[in-house]
Amino acid sequence: MRHQIQNLRNRKMLTAGVICLLLIIFMVAYRVSEQQAGGPKKQELTQVEVYRLQRGDLAKHISLTGQTVSDASITLSPKYAGRVTAVNVELGDRVKEGQILLVQDTEDLDIAIGQARAEAEAAGADAVTTQAGYYADFLKAEAAYDIQKQHYDRQQYLYSIGAISQDTLDSARDQYVTAKAAYDSLANQSEGGGTPASVRSKELAAVKSRYNVKALEKQRSDMFLRAPRDGVISYRNAEVGGYLTAGSKVLTLVDNSHIYVDCSLSENDAAVLEPGMDVNVTIDAMGQDFTGKLVFVSPAMGDDSKTFMVRISLDADRSAIKSGLFARSAIDILQKKDTLFVPKEAILTKNGRTSVYVYDENTGTVQEKQVTIGLMNDKEAEIVEGLSEGELVVTSGQDRLQNDMRVKVKETAAKQEDSAGEAGES
C-alpha cells in the first residue's frame, strides 16, 4: 500500500516538472522571437491632418438652383360669352402686340349698336328741340313782362292824376303780375347763367344714349381677342363654331424676350446678395453656360417657403431658351480681405469655449489653444485672436488628442503640409 502511494506521488511530481519545463521553453521561445523582431513593439502614433495658417481673402460661396422663367406668361380669356367665328393662330405662332387672335360672333351686338345709335340721335334732337322751345318761350315771356310793366307804370301815373278809375288800375296790375310770374318761372330755371333744368334733363338723356352706344361698341371690340404684347402662342383651346364662356382659358401667350432664373435662398445667403452682381448660369438640359446679372433680391421672406426669392436675368439669345428648365449657378462673395482663417472642421467647441489643436513641427506634439472666431462661411472660419500666421492647425483626429501628445501627420494632408508631415514622421 505504501509502495502504491509513493508511486502516485512520483507521478504527480513528474507531471508538475513537465509543466514547468514547458513554461520555461515557451518563455525562452518568446524572448528569442522578441529579439529577432527588434525588441518590444512600439505604440503607434495618432494620425492627424494639418493646415498651415496663412493670410488670404475670406469668401462665401453661394450655390443657386432654380428654373428658367419667361418675361411673361399670359392666359387669354374672353370677356363675354359667345360663339367663335374665327381663330387666327396655331400653337407656336409668333404674334405681335395688338394682333387679332380670335373673333366671336358680333351679329347681335351690331343690331344693338344700330338701335342705340338711333336712340342717341333721337335724344340729341329732343334736347335741341327742347332748348329751342325754352328760349322761344323765355323771349316771349320777357317781352310780355316788359310791355305789362310799362303799361302798369303808366296806369299808376294816370290814376295819380285822377285820369282813370281804381278798377282800371287793378286790371293793369293783374296783367303785370301774371306776365312777371311767367317770366320769373322761365328765368329761374337758368339762374346763375346755367342751362335751364328742362333743357339740361334732355341733354343728359342724350349724353346717356351716347355712352350706351360707346359701351356697346366697346363690348363689340372685346369680342376680338387681341395679343396684349409680342410673344408665342403656347396653348390653344378654341375652334370655329365653339361656344366660349366668359373668363374661360382659351389661349396662352409666352413672351421670351427676356429669360430669367428664379431661385430660393436661405436668409444667410440672401443677406449678402445685391442686385447688379454678375453671375454665370448653367442649364444642364442645353449643355450650355450663360452669363447673367442678379436683378432682384426679395426684401421679405416667403410665407410658405420660408426662403428668399432672387432673380437672375440672362444675357444670352433668349429665343433658344425655354421656360421651366433647371438651372444652376454660384456666386463667391468677398467677406474680408487679407485675414487669417482655418477650415471649420478644425474648430472645437466645448462648454462655451472655442479652441483648436496646434501641431509643433519641432517636437511632433500638439497643444490646444483657445481662439476667437470672426466671420464664417460654409467651409472656413476667421481667426480673430489666438493664432499666428504660419502655425499648423489640426483639422482631423482632434477627438483623440491631448496636450503634449506626439502625433503623425497623414501623407494625405494638403500639399502645403508635406514638409510638416515629414517632420512628424521623423
C-alpha atoms as one frame of an Amber mdcrd trajectory, in Angstrom:
protein
   0.000   0.000   0.000   2.823   2.349   0.875   4.506   1.470  -2.376   1.391
   2.480  -4.383   1.146   5.812  -2.564   4.807   6.501  -3.256   4.336   5.767
  -6.978   1.327   8.148  -7.103   3.389  10.934  -5.545   6.221  10.326  -8.001
   3.802  10.614 -10.974   2.389  13.928  -9.685   5.878  15.337  -9.262   6.784
  14.183 -12.745   3.662  15.875 -14.227   4.455  19.123 -12.406   8.007  19.020
 -13.656   6.887  18.535 -17.232   4.508  21.536 -16.964   7.291  23.717 -15.535
   9.620  22.621 -18.316   7.000  23.545 -20.968   6.544  27.003 -19.409  10.293
  27.580 -19.417  10.516  26.525 -23.073   7.613  28.895 -24.031   9.186  31.865
 -22.231  12.565  31.237 -23.854  10.940  30.995 -27.293   9.015  34.270 -26.742
  12.181  36.148 -25.734  14.033  34.797 -28.753  11.215  35.953 -31.079  11.258
  39.409 -29.475  14.978  39.723 -30.016  14.589  38.682 -33.650  11.803  41.280
 -34.155  13.970  44.079 -32.773  12.581  44.318 -29.268   9.062  45.024 -27.947
   6.565  46.651 -30.384   6.302  50.439 -30.129   2.916  52.140 -29.633   1.606
  53.550 -32.956   1.210  57.376 -33.105  -2.220  59.006 -33.702  -2.565  60.237
 -37.278  -3.846  63.756 -37.979  -4.195  66.193 -40.865  -2.998  69.785 -40.530
  -3.498  73.139 -42.208  -0.859  75.883 -42.243  -2.418  79.156 -41.183  -1.870
  81.915 -43.724  -3.461  85.192 -44.703  -5.928  85.340 -47.555  -9.309  86.618
 -48.695 -12.280  85.029 -46.916 -15.121  84.444 -49.384 -18.618  82.995 -49.072
 -19.605  80.519 -51.785 -23.322  80.604 -52.537 -24.897  77.931 -54.721 -28.032
  78.877 -56.652 -30.519  76.487 -58.226 -33.816  77.287 -59.856 -35.871  77.272
 -63.037 -35.913  79.473 -66.085 -38.984  81.682 -66.391 -40.172  83.844 -69.271
 -40.738  87.566 -69.075 -44.480  86.893 -69.104 -46.914  84.018 -69.479 -50.389
  85.406 -70.066 -53.648  83.480 -70.067 -56.112  84.987 -72.546 -59.841  84.654
 -71.873 -62.950  86.140 -73.490 -64.596  88.941 -71.558 -68.042  87.938 -72.773
 -69.663  84.647 -73.684 -70.173  83.987 -77.376 -69.698  81.716 -80.356 -66.294
  81.615 -82.113 -66.281  82.795 -85.734 -62.504  82.837 -86.347 -59.268  81.552
 -84.768 -56.267  83.221 -86.399 -53.360  81.453 -84.646 -51.873  77.998 -84.194
 -49.620  76.618 -81.471 -46.126  78.048 -81.760 -47.168  81.086 -83.819 -45.253
  84.262 -83.014 -47.612  87.227 -82.705 -47.310  90.988 -82.352 -48.967  93.269
 -79.839 -52.495  94.184 -80.930 -52.800  91.317 -83.413 -56.311  89.770 -83.554
 -56.056  86.177 -82.337 -59.704  85.131 -82.074 -63.097  86.555 -83.078 -66.521
  85.948 -81.504 -69.917  86.440 -83.159 -70.938  90.135 -83.188 -74.197  89.982
 -85.189 -76.493  90.627 -82.219 -74.214  93.395 -80.977 -74.207  95.069 -84.380
 -78.023  95.229 -84.247 -77.984  96.565 -80.690 -75.413  99.204 -81.646 -77.578
 100.357 -84.568 -80.585 100.743 -82.272 -78.542 102.563 -79.653 -77.184 104.990
 -82.213 -80.701 105.780 -83.427 -81.861 106.359 -79.858 -78.879 108.608 -79.207
 -79.655 110.687 -82.291 -83.296 110.976 -81.235 -82.300 112.014 -77.716 -79.935
 114.618 -79.125 -82.628 116.007 -81.385 -85.086 116.129 -78.479 -82.559 118.087
 -76.434 -82.104 120.598 -79.272 -85.883 120.965 -79.715 -86.425 121.466 -76.000
 -83.687 124.070 -75.859 -85.124 125.973 -78.808 -88.633 125.867 -77.312 -87.389
 127.084 -73.971 -85.566 130.079 -75.370 -88.565 130.966 -77.568 -90.893 130.887
 -74.561 -88.379 132.835 -72.485 -88.100 135.635 -75.064 -91.848 135.757 -75.413
 -92.377 135.941 -71.659 -89.677 138.561 -71.313 -91.285 140.760 -73.969 -94.745
 140.365 -72.394 -93.342 141.233 -68.984 -91.672 144.398 -70.297 -94.914 145.518
 -72.005 -97.090 144.860 -68.961 -94.598 146.608 -66.672 -94.580 149.726 -68.842
 -98.402 149.658 -69.077 -98.787 149.264 -65.315 -96.353 152.119 -64.651 -98.347
 154.410 -66.995-101.642 153.438 -65.405-100.265 154.259 -61.975 -99.412 157.725
 -63.177-102.830 158.271 -64.754-104.501 157.060 -61.569-102.436 159.505 -59.543
-103.775 162.460 -61.512-107.334 161.097 -61.429-107.445 160.227 -65.118-108.531
 156.572 -64.600-110.568 154.628 -62.120-109.399 152.158 -59.464-110.807 149.234
 -61.476-108.700 150.176 -64.477-105.551 150.331 -62.314-106.332 146.966 -60.706
-106.775 145.347 -64.111-103.388 146.695 -65.269-101.736 145.415 -62.068-103.196
 141.888 -62.547-101.893 141.716 -66.095 -98.450 142.841 -64.879 -98.344 140.257
 -62.079 -99.315 137.453 -64.459 -96.648 138.430 -67.003 -93.974 138.727 -64.284
 -94.790 135.264 -62.874 -94.483 133.688 -66.314 -91.159 135.448 -66.890 -89.747
 134.555 -63.444 -90.702 130.886 -63.883 -88.588 130.615 -67.010 -85.785 132.868
 -65.772 -85.352 130.922 -62.512 -84.584 127.694 -64.476 -81.322 129.247 -65.687
 -80.476 131.207 -62.529 -76.720 131.853 -62.305 -76.233 131.543 -66.041 -76.652
 127.748 -66.128 -78.597 125.611 -68.534 -82.341 125.539 -67.794 -83.437 122.398
 -65.931 -85.872 121.301 -68.651 -83.136 121.577 -71.261 -80.465 120.005 -69.022
 -82.544 116.880 -68.423 -82.914 116.379 -72.168 -79.207 116.960 -72.740 -78.302
 114.381 -70.053 -80.635 111.875 -71.656 -78.795 112.441 -74.958 -75.408 112.002
 -73.223 -76.597 108.761 -71.607 -77.668 107.467 -75.017 -74.245 108.256 -76.480
 -72.479 106.434 -73.609 -74.737 103.468 -74.202 -73.506 103.402 -77.799 -69.871
 103.543 -76.594 -70.461 100.689 -74.151 -71.887  98.503 -76.893 -69.047  99.435
 -79.254 -66.520  98.570 -76.515 -68.248  95.225 -75.970 -68.056  94.580 -79.701
 -64.346  95.418 -79.674 -63.841  92.966 -76.801 -65.261  90.213 -78.982 -61.957
  90.456 -80.883 -59.313  88.838 -78.672 -56.006  90.655 -79.270 -52.410  89.942
 -78.238 -51.522  92.158 -75.256 -47.813  92.032 -76.203 -45.364  90.301 -78.529
 -44.924  86.608 -77.847 -45.530  82.989 -78.840 -48.781  81.030 -78.575 -48.112
  78.118 -76.194 -51.712  76.983 -75.565 -54.880  76.969 -77.661 -58.326  75.665
 -76.741 -60.778  77.149 -79.235 -62.271  76.146 -82.574 -64.566  77.915 -85.022
 -68.185  77.271 -84.090 -67.416  76.515 -80.460 -69.096  78.440 -77.661 -66.913
  80.229 -75.125 -67.944  81.214 -71.638 -66.730  84.460 -70.119 -63.368  84.032
 -68.366 -62.588  80.573 -69.763 -58.943  79.826 -70.665 -58.648  79.988 -74.451
 -55.052  80.923 -75.320 -51.717  81.335 -73.549 -49.120  83.793 -74.799 -45.494
  83.450 -73.647 -43.066  86.341 -74.002 -39.469  85.064 -74.128 -37.949  88.437
 -74.942 -36.318  88.189 -71.513 -35.439  84.940 -69.738 -34.858  84.838 -66.003
 -33.804  82.232 -63.473 -35.752  82.310 -60.211 -34.012  80.763 -57.191 -34.769
  80.371 -53.485 -32.149  81.099 -50.829 -31.788  80.978 -47.071 -31.728  84.220
 -45.114 -27.962  83.968 -44.510 -27.201  83.730 -48.217 -29.797  86.275 -49.343
 -28.464  88.828 -46.849 -25.140  89.209 -48.700 -26.515  89.348 -52.266 -27.199
  92.623 -54.060 -28.787  93.426 -57.441 -26.217  94.088 -60.145 -23.893  91.169
 -59.351 -22.612  89.279 -62.405 -23.204  85.521 -62.441 -22.654  82.527 -64.715
 -25.602  80.157 -65.166 -25.501  76.551 -66.372 -28.563  74.977 -67.993 -27.883
  71.247 -67.967 -30.634  70.348 -70.443 -28.971  72.541 -73.060 -25.416  71.737
 -72.022 -24.529  75.427 -72.115 -23.335  78.176 -69.810 -24.795  81.679 -69.961
 -23.800  84.983 -68.442 -26.328  86.914 -66.420 -26.914  89.525 -63.786 -28.675
  89.437 -60.452 -31.626  91.821 -60.876 -33.803  91.175 -57.823 -33.439  90.039
 -54.223 -36.728  89.718 -52.373 -36.979  92.157 -49.438 -39.165  89.719 -47.481
 -39.208  86.009 -46.703 -41.853  83.912 -48.421 -44.692  82.938 -46.100 -44.864
  79.349 -47.346 -41.292  78.516 -48.321 -39.551  80.490 -45.557 -36.900  81.409
 -48.132 -35.975  84.494 -50.127 -36.563  84.640 -53.883 -33.795  86.004 -56.120
 -33.965  86.560 -59.874 -31.170  86.379 -62.456 -31.560  87.960 -65.892 -29.769
  86.035 -68.651 -27.783  87.915 -71.286 -27.938  85.144 -73.906 -30.047  84.789
 -77.044 -33.366  84.144 -75.302 -35.170  82.706 -78.297 -33.429  79.359 -77.813
 -34.159  79.079 -74.078 -37.450  77.652 -72.902 -39.065  78.395 -69.580 -39.167
  75.708 -66.900 -35.605  74.403 -67.428 -33.432  73.539 -64.428 -30.571  75.998
 -63.989 -27.728  76.329 -61.513 -25.214  78.989 -60.647 -22.797  80.052 -57.949
 -21.588  83.362 -56.554 -18.464  83.989 -54.493 -18.902  86.918 -52.122 -15.790
  88.524 -50.638 -16.346  88.749 -46.888 -12.971  90.082 -45.742  -9.619  90.713
 -47.395  -6.240  89.646 -46.025  -7.344  87.781 -42.909  -6.442  84.550 -41.103
  -8.880  81.660 -41.404  -8.973  77.897 -40.837 -11.209  75.066 -42.053 -14.310
  74.850 -39.872 -13.575  71.206 -39.056 -10.530  72.389 -37.077 -12.749  74.257
 -34.586 -13.583  72.590 -31.263 -16.411  73.916 -29.087 -16.871  72.700 -25.537
 -18.673  74.375 -22.622 -18.789  77.686 -24.477 -15.028  77.573 -25.141 -13.681
  77.607 -28.702 -10.275  76.106 -29.397  -8.016  74.339 -31.909  -5.080  71.935
 -31.682  -1.781  73.308 -32.997   0.985  70.997 -34.238   4.605  71.753 -33.295
   6.928  70.721 -36.122   9.971  70.656 -33.840   8.626  68.339 -31.139   5.996
  66.494 -33.166   3.432  67.197 -30.424   0.165  69.109 -30.271  -1.161  71.816
 -27.926  -4.750  73.020 -27.535  -5.156  76.794 -27.952  -8.232  78.889 -27.239
  -9.239  81.120 -30.176 -11.751  83.854 -31.031 -13.821  83.297 -34.185 -14.974
  86.094 -36.509 -16.697  85.724 -39.877 -17.585  82.286 -41.203 -18.676  80.754
 -44.479 -19.686  77.221 -45.348 -16.147  75.855 -45.068 -13.945  78.330 -43.223
 -13.843  80.439 -40.070 -11.894  83.641 -39.491  -9.427  83.624 -36.598  -9.590
  86.972 -34.813  -7.394  86.097 -31.846  -5.361  83.165 -30.529  -3.251  82.055
 -33.522  -0.440  83.416 -35.665   0.306  83.115 -39.352   2.321  80.010 -40.205
   1.091  77.818 -37.352  -0.115  74.312 -38.202  -3.708  73.650 -37.150  -5.013
  70.103 -36.782  -8.076  69.523 -38.988  -8.842  65.860 -38.268  -8.430  63.398
 -35.402  -8.798  66.059 -32.689 -11.173  63.900 -30.630  -8.268  61.570 -29.754
  -5.757  64.285 -28.863  -4.382  65.628 -25.591  -1.813  68.299 -24.833   1.838
  67.272 -25.441   0.742  64.146 -27.352   3.041  63.073 -30.181   1.216  62.623
 -33.484   1.873  61.585 -37.046   0.729  63.785 -39.915  -1.070  61.827 -42.617
   0.531  61.633 -46.030  -2.865  62.678 -47.490  -2.645  66.133 -45.901  -2.649
  69.226 -48.076   0.362  69.849 -50.307   1.331  72.847 -48.221   1.798  70.489
 -45.247   4.143  67.985 -46.924   7.099  69.333 -45.017   5.173  69.143 -41.774
   4.287  65.516 -42.491   7.923  64.668 -42.932   8.783  66.402 -39.643   6.076
  64.461 -37.819   7.277  61.136 -39.143  10.913  61.690 -38.269
